[in-house]
Protein backbone atom coordinates (compact mmCIF):
# COMPACT_ATOMS: atom_id res chain seq x y z
CA MET A 1 21.01 4.40 9.24
CA ALA A 2 17.30 5.79 9.63
CA ARG A 3 16.75 7.01 13.39
CA ASN A 4 13.32 5.97 14.51
CA HIS A 5 11.54 9.40 16.14
CA GLU A 6 7.95 8.51 17.22
CA VAL A 7 5.73 10.95 17.17
CA THR A 8 3.20 10.91 19.94
CA LYS A 9 1.64 14.45 19.92
CA VAL A 10 -1.75 14.90 18.90
CA GLN A 11 -1.26 17.87 16.31
CA LEU A 12 -1.91 19.29 13.00
CA LEU A 13 0.24 17.53 10.31
CA LEU A 14 1.75 20.83 8.55
CA ASP A 15 2.55 24.29 9.99
CA GLU A 16 1.43 27.51 8.72
CA ASN A 17 4.15 27.30 5.93
CA GLY A 18 2.58 23.93 4.45
CA GLU A 19 5.60 22.41 6.11
CA LEU A 20 5.99 19.43 8.47
CA ARG A 21 5.51 20.28 11.98
CA GLU A 22 7.22 16.77 13.09
CA PRO A 23 8.54 14.47 10.70
CA GLY A 24 8.96 10.69 12.17
CA TRP A 25 6.91 7.56 12.42
CA SER A 26 3.82 7.05 14.59
CA ARG A 27 1.56 4.37 15.42
CA SER A 28 -1.75 5.90 14.26
CA LEU A 29 -2.59 9.09 12.23
CA VAL A 30 -1.84 11.32 15.54
CA GLN A 31 -1.03 14.06 13.26
CA LYS A 32 -4.04 15.46 11.57
CA TYR A 33 -3.93 16.02 7.63
CA ASP A 34 -5.65 18.92 6.23
CA ARG A 35 -5.63 19.10 2.68
CA SER A 36 -6.50 23.22 2.86
CA MET A 37 -2.95 23.82 4.50
CA ILE A 38 -1.43 22.53 1.72
CA LYS A 39 0.56 25.34 -0.03
CA ALA A 40 1.95 23.45 -3.06
CA PRO A 41 -0.34 23.64 -6.40
CA LYS A 42 -3.38 21.47 -6.46
CA TRP A 43 -1.73 19.63 -9.44
CA ARG A 44 1.05 18.48 -7.45
CA ILE A 45 -1.11 16.85 -4.35
CA LYS A 46 -1.26 13.00 -4.36
CA GLU A 47 -3.85 11.22 -2.40
CA TRP A 48 -4.80 7.41 -2.62
CA ASP A 49 -6.22 4.80 -0.67
CA TYR A 50 -4.77 1.19 -1.98
CA TYR A 51 -5.94 -2.54 -0.52
CA LEU A 52 -4.49 -5.52 -1.26
CA VAL A 53 -6.34 -8.71 -0.08
CA MET A 54 -4.39 -11.96 -0.24
CA SER A 55 -4.51 -15.60 0.27
CA ASP A 56 -2.01 -18.41 -0.60
CA ASN A 57 -3.49 -18.99 -4.11
CA PHE A 58 -5.06 -15.28 -5.37
CA ALA A 59 -5.46 -11.93 -4.41
CA GLY A 60 -7.18 -8.56 -5.32
CA ALA A 61 -5.91 -5.10 -5.34
CA PHE A 62 -8.24 -2.05 -5.44
CA THR A 63 -6.90 1.78 -5.72
CA ILE A 64 -9.02 4.88 -5.68
CA SER A 65 -6.52 7.97 -6.05
CA ASP A 66 -6.57 11.84 -6.74
CA ASP A 67 -2.93 12.41 -7.92
CA GLY A 68 -3.65 15.83 -9.05
CA TYR A 69 -3.40 16.13 -12.91
CA ILE A 70 -4.54 12.74 -13.20
CA GLY A 71 -6.36 10.02 -11.11
CA LEU A 72 -5.70 6.38 -11.60
CA GLN A 73 -8.58 3.85 -10.67
CA SER A 74 -7.26 0.43 -10.82
CA VAL A 75 -8.54 -3.53 -9.95
CA SER A 76 -5.74 -6.38 -9.97
CA LEU A 77 -6.68 -9.89 -10.01
CA LEU A 78 -4.07 -12.30 -9.57
CA SER A 79 -3.84 -16.10 -9.54
CA PHE A 80 -0.72 -17.77 -7.69
CA GLY A 81 -1.78 -21.58 -9.10
CA ASP A 82 0.20 -23.67 -11.45
CA GLU A 83 0.18 -21.17 -14.43
CA PRO A 84 0.22 -17.90 -12.37
CA TRP A 85 -1.80 -15.27 -14.32
CA GLU A 86 -3.02 -11.64 -13.58
CA HIS A 87 -4.78 -8.85 -15.24
CA THR A 88 -4.64 -4.92 -13.93
CA GLU A 89 -7.32 -2.66 -15.51
CA THR A 90 -7.14 0.87 -14.78
CA ILE A 91 -9.06 4.07 -15.76
CA LEU A 92 -7.40 7.34 -16.07
CA ASN A 93 -9.15 10.76 -15.24
CA VAL A 94 -7.90 13.87 -16.48
CA LEU A 95 -7.21 16.96 -13.84
CA PRO A 96 -9.22 15.65 -10.69
CA MET A 97 -7.34 18.05 -8.53
CA GLY A 98 -9.57 16.73 -5.23
CA ARG A 99 -12.91 16.60 -7.11
CA ILE A 100 -12.39 12.63 -6.29
CA ASN A 101 -12.69 13.72 -2.54
CA LEU A 102 -10.77 11.56 -0.93
CA PRO A 103 -11.52 11.57 3.13
CA GLU A 104 -8.65 13.20 5.30
CA ASP A 105 -8.50 10.45 7.44
CA SER A 106 -8.39 6.82 7.27
CA GLY A 107 -10.97 6.16 9.73
CA VAL A 108 -13.67 8.07 7.93
CA GLY A 109 -15.73 7.18 4.96
CA PRO A 110 -16.70 6.06 2.26
CA THR A 111 -13.99 6.53 -0.33
CA LYS A 112 -15.68 6.01 -3.83
CA TYR A 113 -15.49 6.51 -7.48
CA MET A 114 -18.29 5.92 -9.82
CA ASP A 115 -18.63 6.18 -13.95
CA LYS A 116 -20.41 4.04 -16.41
CA ARG A 117 -17.80 1.19 -16.32
CA LEU A 118 -16.46 1.16 -12.93
CA LYS A 119 -18.51 1.63 -9.34
CA MET A 120 -16.09 0.83 -6.47
CA LYS A 121 -16.61 2.24 -2.79
CA PHE A 122 -14.40 1.70 0.30
CA ASP A 123 -16.74 1.95 3.18
CA VAL A 124 -14.80 2.33 6.91
CA GLY A 125 -17.10 0.75 10.04
CA ARG A 126 -16.46 0.03 13.45
CA ASN A 127 -13.45 -1.86 13.38
CA LYS A 128 -14.36 -3.20 9.92
CA ARG A 129 -13.75 -1.94 6.49
CA ARG A 130 -15.74 -3.26 3.04
CA ILE A 131 -14.59 -3.24 -0.35
CA ARG A 132 -17.14 -3.45 -3.09
CA CYS A 133 -16.73 -3.14 -6.85
CA ARG A 134 -18.19 -3.70 -10.18
CA PHE A 135 -16.17 -3.33 -13.10
CA GLU A 136 -17.97 -3.69 -16.46
CA ASN A 137 -15.56 -5.37 -19.15
CA PHE A 138 -12.78 -5.83 -17.04
CA TYR A 139 -11.04 -7.91 -19.33
CA GLU A 140 -12.30 -10.10 -22.56
CA GLY A 141 -15.74 -8.21 -22.20
CA LYS A 142 -16.45 -9.78 -18.85
CA THR A 143 -17.49 -8.30 -15.54
CA PHE A 144 -15.39 -8.37 -12.18
CA GLU A 145 -17.01 -8.08 -9.11
CA CYS A 146 -16.08 -8.37 -5.28
CA ASP A 147 -17.63 -7.88 -1.82
CA ILE A 148 -14.87 -8.35 0.72
CA ILE A 149 -14.76 -7.65 4.41
CA LEU A 150 -11.63 -6.67 6.08
CA GLU A 151 -11.88 -7.03 10.00
CA GLN A 152 -9.12 -4.18 11.36
CA PRO A 153 -7.78 -5.55 14.56
CA GLN A 154 -6.81 -3.25 17.62
CA GLY A 155 -3.52 -2.15 17.87
CA ASP A 156 -0.94 -0.59 16.06
CA SER A 157 -0.34 0.61 12.18
CA MET A 158 2.79 1.76 10.65
CA VAL A 159 2.20 5.85 9.97
CA ILE A 160 5.52 8.10 8.66
CA ALA A 161 5.48 11.69 7.96
CA THR A 162 8.81 12.46 5.69
CA PRO A 163 9.60 15.45 3.93
CA TRP A 164 10.88 15.73 0.35
CA ASP A 165 14.28 17.90 -0.26
CA LYS A 166 12.06 20.55 -1.81
CA LYS A 167 10.01 23.44 -0.30
CA HIS A 168 5.96 22.11 0.43
CA ALA A 169 6.81 18.78 -0.60
CA PHE A 170 5.99 15.97 2.06
CA TYR A 171 4.74 12.31 2.21
CA TYR A 172 2.22 10.99 4.87
CA ASN A 173 1.23 7.12 4.76
CA GLN A 174 -0.28 4.78 6.78
CA LYS A 175 -0.15 1.14 6.42
CA ILE A 176 -2.31 -0.98 8.46
CA ASN A 177 -1.54 -4.74 8.18
CA THR A 178 -2.91 -7.98 9.50
CA MET A 179 -6.80 -7.26 8.80
CA ARG A 180 -8.73 -10.61 8.64
CA ALA A 181 -10.35 -10.70 5.13
CA GLY A 182 -13.65 -12.36 4.23
CA GLY A 183 -15.90 -12.22 1.40
CA TYR A 184 -15.43 -13.06 -2.53
CA MET A 185 -14.23 -11.40 -5.92
CA LYS A 186 -15.95 -13.28 -8.91
CA PHE A 187 -14.77 -12.94 -12.77
CA ASP A 188 -15.28 -15.28 -15.72
CA GLY A 189 -17.44 -17.85 -13.82
CA THR A 190 -15.08 -18.34 -11.09
CA VAL A 191 -15.73 -17.31 -7.52
CA TYR A 192 -12.71 -16.65 -5.40
CA GLU A 193 -13.51 -16.67 -1.93
CA PHE A 194 -11.50 -15.61 1.02
CA ASP A 195 -11.27 -17.35 4.79
CA ARG A 196 -10.77 -14.99 7.57
CA GLU A 197 -9.18 -17.84 9.47
CA LYS A 198 -5.82 -17.43 7.19
CA ASP A 199 -6.25 -14.84 4.73
CA PHE A 200 -5.45 -11.02 5.06
CA GLY A 201 -5.57 -7.40 3.96
CA THR A 202 -3.46 -4.49 3.91
CA LEU A 203 -4.47 -0.64 3.49
CA ASP A 204 -1.78 2.00 1.97
CA TRP A 205 -3.34 5.28 2.73
CA GLY A 206 -1.30 7.97 1.42
CA ARG A 207 -1.57 11.70 1.38
CA GLY A 208 0.93 14.51 0.23
CA VAL A 209 3.21 16.49 -2.08
CA TRP A 210 5.80 14.64 -4.16
CA THR A 211 8.62 15.46 -6.14
CA TYR A 212 8.78 14.71 -9.85
CA ASP A 213 10.92 11.76 -10.31
CA ASN A 214 10.76 9.10 -7.81
CA THR A 215 11.98 5.52 -7.41
CA TRP A 216 10.69 3.42 -4.39
CA LEU A 217 10.86 -0.28 -3.01
CA TRP A 218 7.81 -1.57 -0.77
CA GLY A 219 7.08 -4.95 0.77
CA SER A 220 4.36 -6.17 2.78
CA GLY A 221 2.95 -9.49 3.90
CA ASN A 222 0.73 -11.07 6.55
CA ALA A 223 0.21 -14.37 8.09
CA ASP A 224 -0.56 -16.44 11.11
CA ILE A 225 2.57 -17.83 12.59
CA ASP A 226 1.71 -20.77 15.56
CA GLY A 227 -1.27 -19.04 16.26
CA ASN A 228 -0.04 -15.49 16.25
CA SER A 229 -0.88 -12.92 13.83
CA PHE A 230 2.04 -11.71 11.99
CA GLY A 231 2.84 -8.93 9.26
CA PHE A 232 5.80 -6.80 7.96
CA ASN A 233 6.29 -3.63 6.11
CA ILE A 234 9.16 -2.55 4.47
CA GLY A 235 10.05 0.16 1.81
CA TYR A 236 12.35 3.09 1.14
CA GLY A 237 12.49 5.97 -1.35
CA PHE A 238 9.72 8.16 0.38
CA GLY A 239 11.29 11.03 0.71
CA ASN A 240 13.92 12.08 3.37
CA THR A 241 13.79 9.22 5.79
CA SER A 242 16.44 10.59 8.29
CA ALA A 243 13.74 11.08 11.17
CA ALA A 244 12.51 7.41 10.40
CA SER A 245 11.98 4.72 8.09
CA GLU A 246 8.64 2.74 7.51
CA ASN A 247 10.28 -0.66 8.33
CA ALA A 248 8.19 -2.71 11.08
CA ILE A 249 6.93 -5.81 12.15
CA PHE A 250 3.60 -6.38 13.29
CA TYR A 251 2.75 -9.44 16.17
CA ASN A 252 -0.13 -9.84 17.77
CA GLY A 253 -1.52 -6.03 16.95
CA LYS A 254 1.86 -4.49 18.40
CA ILE A 255 4.38 -2.93 16.22
CA HIS A 256 8.17 -3.61 16.57
CA LYS A 257 10.49 -0.73 14.42
CA LEU A 258 12.94 -1.94 12.18
CA ASP A 259 16.04 0.31 11.07
CA ASP A 260 17.25 0.09 7.75
CA VAL A 261 16.15 -2.56 5.43
CA GLU A 262 17.90 -3.56 2.18
CA PHE A 263 15.82 -5.02 -0.84
CA HIS A 264 18.85 -6.90 -3.08
CA ILE A 265 17.18 -7.37 -6.10
CA PRO A 266 18.45 -9.90 -9.12
CA ASP A 267 19.10 -8.94 -12.67
CA ASN A 268 16.44 -11.32 -13.37
CA ILE A 269 13.50 -10.13 -11.39
CA MET A 270 12.23 -13.57 -11.26
CA ASP A 271 14.98 -15.01 -9.73
CA LYS A 272 15.44 -15.29 -5.79
CA TRP A 273 15.71 -11.76 -3.92
CA THR A 274 17.17 -11.53 -0.44
CA PHE A 275 16.66 -8.91 2.23
CA THR A 276 19.13 -7.66 5.21
CA SER A 277 18.84 -5.64 7.88
CA SER A 278 20.92 -3.05 9.49
CA ASP A 279 19.94 -4.18 12.79
CA GLY A 280 19.66 -7.94 11.71
CA ARG A 281 16.27 -8.15 12.94
CA PHE A 282 14.80 -9.07 9.36
CA GLU A 283 16.59 -11.23 6.94
CA MET A 284 14.57 -13.06 4.35
CA ASP A 285 14.72 -15.11 1.28
CA PHE A 286 11.93 -14.45 -1.40
CA VAL A 287 10.91 -16.55 -4.18
CA PRO A 288 9.02 -14.83 -7.08
CA VAL A 289 6.15 -16.45 -8.33
CA LEU A 290 4.46 -13.55 -10.59
CA ASP A 291 5.41 -10.23 -11.57
CA ARG A 292 2.46 -7.81 -12.12
CA ALA A 293 4.41 -5.64 -14.52
CA ALA A 294 3.13 -2.17 -16.17
CA CYS A 295 4.55 0.51 -17.76
CA LEU A 296 2.85 3.74 -18.74
CA ASP A 297 4.62 5.98 -20.86
CA TYR A 298 3.03 9.37 -21.68
CA LYS A 299 6.37 11.14 -21.84
CA VAL A 300 5.55 13.79 -19.03
CA ILE A 301 3.53 10.83 -17.14
CA VAL A 302 5.96 7.71 -16.86
CA SER A 303 5.20 4.69 -14.62
CA ASP A 304 7.09 1.45 -14.55
CA GLN A 305 6.18 -0.97 -12.13
CA HIS A 306 7.05 -4.11 -10.95
CA GLN A 307 4.93 -5.61 -8.42
CA VAL A 308 6.31 -9.09 -7.48
CA PHE A 309 4.32 -11.61 -5.53
CA GLY A 310 6.12 -14.70 -3.94
CA ARG A 311 7.02 -16.66 -0.87
CA MET A 312 9.21 -15.19 2.10
CA SER A 313 11.23 -17.28 4.36
CA GLY A 314 13.91 -16.31 7.18
CA LYS A 315 13.59 -14.56 10.57
CA ALA A 316 12.24 -11.66 12.19
CA VAL A 317 13.16 -10.66 15.69
CA LEU A 318 10.67 -8.81 18.12
CA ASP A 319 11.76 -5.89 19.75
CA ASP A 320 12.47 -8.20 23.30
CA GLY A 321 14.39 -10.59 21.13
CA THR A 322 12.12 -13.20 20.25
CA VAL A 323 12.67 -14.80 16.97
CA ILE A 324 9.69 -15.52 14.62
CA GLU A 325 10.52 -17.80 12.00
CA VAL A 326 8.88 -17.24 8.69
CA LYS A 327 8.27 -19.93 6.16
CA ASN A 328 6.89 -19.41 2.67
CA ILE A 329 4.40 -16.86 3.37
CA MET A 330 2.84 -15.16 0.46
CA CYS A 331 3.52 -11.86 0.25
CA PHE A 332 5.00 -8.93 -2.38
CA ALA A 333 7.92 -6.92 -2.81
CA GLU A 334 7.94 -4.11 -5.52
CA LYS A 335 10.33 -1.56 -7.43
CA VAL A 336 8.22 1.44 -8.93
CA HIS A 337 9.54 4.19 -10.90
CA ASN A 338 7.11 7.00 -11.44
CA LYS A 339 7.44 10.55 -13.07
CA TYR A 340 4.12 12.32 -12.31
């Protein structure tokens, strides 16, 4: 069972030996990431900003990353209608090793990537985030565009600092849920408009030094339930989580920390999944709608991803015992195996 040690002290994330000062979880980035304090080689450092913006009927995902010896800049457009559809387009960069200049704090911007084909920028303002993108020849010669505003609520996020069982390896990650989403995406003559009254975005902000071969599971979703903002983040496979898991419920801006959550994935990934929890506070059924599957195999670099979008139903229990009934909220759960 994962213990849940909360870090509250403002301090540098790493010590003079390049190791985590205090593994655990926190509600914000109280531990300060400083790339220059990392003792591992540059090509082992992995940094990314990933946004997922979802409505009940469609979604967009946006990644700017510098993973040491490779950079992956990607955009996904997903439709959950009668005939679910998705397309992901990725641009690979060889040996960026820090040249993409991702910020050392999620509250600072911009994060940006530009080349002849892709122009993507994530701006950070006061309680707002903005995602702008123009991707030439995104699919079948057609251009993708978006301009999305996320309203970041005052409140808790889910931050985890975990070591790997290898010297100088660590993972520092922040998930910001329940950001109300407005704006639009455009592709192939269709405008996908987000409605801030019911649509949400999530930020996955990651920095660290990873070991070579890893499998992780991650799930996240947001919704309004009876006039209250609700979100969840579940997952494991991100280093040694003996100090803390990243499992949490968000309710009206406050985090409710969970112990272990287990993913039960059927052999046929499009059959119903279930989720169970060691503390009985996250018990869900998940009915898949669309599998965003991607497999890159360059022998040394392998990425086998199944990001499955679907509808979650069940119960989530807050710290005070209040039971939240979850009914058919659109969310995702994924299993990813990487060698990189």
